[in-house]
Amino acid sequence: MLIETVTTELPDTKTIRLKWPDGYAPEFLTGQFITVYWPDMPTYKRAYSLSSCALDRGSYDVTIKREGKMGTRVVDWAKPGDKLFVLPPAGKFLPIFEPQKHLVCIAGGSGVTPFRGFVREATRRRLPTKITILYSVRTTNDIIFQREFLDYAAQNPNFTFLVTCTRLHPDDAWAGHRGRISAEWLREQIHDLPNTIFYACGPNPLVEFAEELVLQGLKVPKAQMKTEKWG
């Protein structure tokens, strides 16, 4: 597929839009991932969560951080017109868009990218499903999609976007939450535990910590939690 656009989200993070070829119209689900590789490096493949949703036809969006060979090449060198090979979407990290459900989405760093698709689809379809994102970043300069998530929160009364910063200077003007995602902060978001579905996406340590909070701390059945670990 050809890269149609390259959008800088942060100095080390870019969203690339991959244009579907003529006649290509796959069925896929919000929350799935695609696997990509460069024509000159066919043995080096990397999977990335879609940051677009199933309502977005004609292209795929993936949002990539400068990490590893693939991430560094994309962020530093990818430009419109470049070609990437793309394997079809796969994965089961899917939003459960049922009216009474509350999706609590725990993210760290670029792990927030699939949740952009969750919120985008729910907002466009005006779904009654509640979605809360708890997003852990180092500083306020590391918040991916901040403006977009705040816009969705203004449009969608069922969506809440909450950020915690782990490495701010004490004198920083940030008025929001500080420190790691805690059991107490998590509990504050839960109003109907049996109808709450937990999602965690990001680096392994964050996802494992989220599993500990949810499965052991809250004694939630495993069926109510979905995870996506990123090495």
XYZ file of C-alpha atoms in Angstrom:
231
model
C 0.000 0.000 0.000
C 1.093 3.566 -0.570
C 1.555 5.990 2.297
C -1.013 8.713 1.636
C -0.210 11.106 4.498
C 2.261 11.382 7.370
C 1.060 13.377 10.407
C 3.342 14.380 13.283
C 1.574 13.738 16.599
C 4.649 14.287 18.824
C 8.329 14.787 17.929
C 8.849 11.004 18.225
C 5.405 9.819 17.063
C 3.735 9.931 13.641
C 0.475 8.683 12.153
C 0.773 7.213 8.675
C -2.279 6.712 6.502
C -2.017 3.733 4.170
C -4.254 4.058 1.115
C -6.095 0.949 -0.015
C -5.449 -0.074 -3.626
C -8.329 0.205 -6.112
C -10.879 -2.563 -5.669
C -9.673 -3.440 -2.158
C -12.491 -3.316 0.403
C -11.696 -5.537 3.394
C -13.991 -6.174 6.323
C -12.239 -5.572 9.631
C -13.054 -4.563 13.194
C -12.107 -1.590 15.334
C -9.302 -2.593 17.701
C -7.542 -4.946 15.297
C -3.917 -4.581 14.166
C -2.089 -4.773 10.857
C 1.387 -6.147 10.183
C 3.619 -4.067 7.922
C 7.011 -4.414 6.293
C 9.149 -2.496 3.808
C 9.662 -3.950 0.314
C 13.463 -3.986 0.833
C 13.191 -5.725 4.260
C 10.574 -8.475 3.786
C 11.788 -10.554 6.742
C 11.394 -7.717 9.265
C 7.702 -7.345 10.052
C 6.051 -5.309 12.781
C 2.448 -5.304 14.016
C 0.716 -2.021 14.876
C -2.756 -1.430 16.270
C -5.040 0.497 13.953
C -5.606 4.015 15.270
C -8.511 4.434 12.841
C -11.816 2.586 13.186
C -13.910 0.225 11.068
C -16.017 3.146 9.823
C -12.933 4.639 8.147
C -12.979 3.172 4.658
C -10.332 3.583 1.986
C -7.287 3.589 4.234
C -5.710 2.378 7.467
C -4.169 4.677 10.095
C -1.358 3.448 12.330
C 0.368 5.664 14.871
C 4.010 4.758 15.380
C 6.617 5.786 17.934
C 10.339 6.012 17.205
C 11.211 2.594 18.636
C 13.182 -0.242 17.037
C 14.177 -0.477 13.371
C 10.641 -0.134 12.000
C 9.538 2.713 14.250
C 12.741 4.684 13.683
C 12.516 4.327 9.904
C 8.847 5.343 9.826
C 9.212 8.370 12.109
C 12.460 9.634 10.576
C 12.051 8.744 6.906
C 8.516 7.725 5.852
C 6.897 10.125 3.384
C 3.785 10.186 1.181
C 4.218 7.947 -1.840
C 6.412 5.393 -0.056
C 5.241 1.803 -0.319
C 4.668 -0.620 2.572
C 3.440 -4.179 2.366
C 0.485 -4.774 4.676
C -0.930 -8.049 5.992
C -4.718 -8.090 6.609
C -6.094 -6.916 9.973
C -6.172 -9.469 12.777
C -6.580 -9.584 16.549
C -9.250 -9.826 19.240
C -8.671 -6.600 21.187
C -12.185 -5.488 20.293
C -14.538 -2.981 21.931
C -17.759 -4.457 23.294
C -20.251 -1.804 22.229
C -23.237 -2.881 24.325
C -25.553 -0.225 25.798
C -25.069 -1.075 29.482
C -21.312 -1.683 29.266
C -18.559 0.593 30.557
C -15.190 0.202 28.805
C -12.320 1.243 31.078
C -9.242 1.591 28.867
C -5.838 1.688 30.580
C -3.008 2.931 28.367
C 0.649 3.843 28.569
C 2.575 5.804 25.931
C 1.648 4.760 22.392
C -0.651 2.102 23.863
C -3.414 4.700 23.618
C -3.570 4.332 19.821
C -6.240 1.583 19.524
C -8.473 3.496 21.938
C -8.654 6.360 19.441
C -10.513 3.895 17.181
C -12.806 2.795 20.035
C -13.809 6.379 20.833
C -14.054 7.465 17.210
C -16.512 4.693 16.340
C -18.607 5.132 19.504
C -18.810 8.899 18.985
C -19.703 8.733 15.285
C -22.370 6.100 15.918
C -23.688 7.987 18.992
C -23.517 4.811 21.047
C -24.654 4.754 24.686
C -21.651 2.626 25.726
C -19.547 4.452 28.347
C -15.812 4.706 27.631
C -13.196 5.957 30.087
C -9.522 6.240 29.130
C -6.945 6.254 31.940
C -3.743 7.320 30.202
C -0.295 7.229 31.837
C 2.449 9.404 30.318
C 5.729 10.808 31.578
C 4.930 14.504 31.059
C 2.306 16.662 29.393
C 4.512 16.682 26.265
C 3.909 12.944 25.806
C 0.110 12.964 25.395
C -0.780 11.489 21.991
C -4.065 12.681 20.405
C -4.722 15.118 23.279
C -6.701 17.641 21.210
C -8.670 14.923 19.432
C -9.625 13.116 22.636
C -10.709 16.387 24.263
C -12.844 17.149 21.196
C -14.486 13.703 21.425
C -15.132 14.262 25.140
C -16.897 17.534 24.272
C -19.054 15.760 21.651
C -19.717 12.500 23.492
C -21.248 12.644 26.990
C -20.396 8.951 27.490
C -16.639 9.445 26.989
C -14.144 10.536 29.664
C -10.433 11.187 28.994
C -8.180 11.168 32.065
C -4.394 11.575 32.037
C -1.821 10.987 34.756
C 1.779 12.220 34.480
C 4.507 10.177 36.170
C 7.601 12.376 35.778
C 6.508 15.962 36.193
C 8.554 18.450 38.179
C 6.707 19.358 41.407
C 6.509 22.995 40.255
C 4.881 22.119 36.916
C 1.524 23.843 36.395
C -0.293 20.593 35.480
C -3.567 20.464 37.437
C -4.404 16.861 36.534
C -3.511 13.539 38.112
C 0.093 12.661 38.966
C 1.902 9.383 39.530
C 1.174 5.874 38.328
C -2.332 4.586 37.736
C -3.437 3.483 41.184
C -6.070 1.078 42.498
C -7.820 4.009 44.163
C -7.962 6.085 40.951
C -9.200 3.044 39.045
C -11.941 2.335 41.604
C -13.173 5.930 41.335
C -14.154 5.266 37.698
C -16.172 2.099 38.382
C -19.898 2.357 39.115
C -21.182 -1.065 37.976
C -18.391 -3.635 38.200
C -20.242 -6.592 36.583
C -20.860 -4.468 33.452
C -17.342 -3.021 33.296
C -14.918 -4.360 30.670
C -11.247 -3.526 31.258
C -8.737 -3.020 28.447
C -4.998 -2.477 28.892
C -2.551 -1.636 26.116
C 1.066 -0.540 26.172
C 4.460 -1.718 27.381
C 4.550 -5.091 29.150
C 5.172 -3.644 32.654
C 2.130 -1.353 32.418
C -0.171 -4.105 31.126
C 1.005 -6.557 33.778
C 0.488 -3.901 36.460
C -3.036 -3.259 35.118
C -3.774 -7.001 35.204
C -2.666 -7.105 38.829
C -4.889 -4.128 39.735
C -7.942 -5.522 37.954
C -7.740 -9.300 38.285
C -6.206 -9.510 41.748
C -7.046 -6.167 43.329
C -10.657 -5.911 42.123
C -11.162 -9.708 41.813
C -12.587 -9.239 38.323
C -13.113 -12.427 36.255
C -10.590 -12.835 33.430
C -13.422 -12.685 30.879
C -13.883 -8.994 31.765
C -10.329 -7.989 30.786
C -8.605 -7.761 27.398
C -4.915 -6.927 26.984
C -2.480 -6.009 24.221
C 1.214 -6.073 25.186
C 3.849 -4.240 23.167
C 7.168 -5.860 24.058
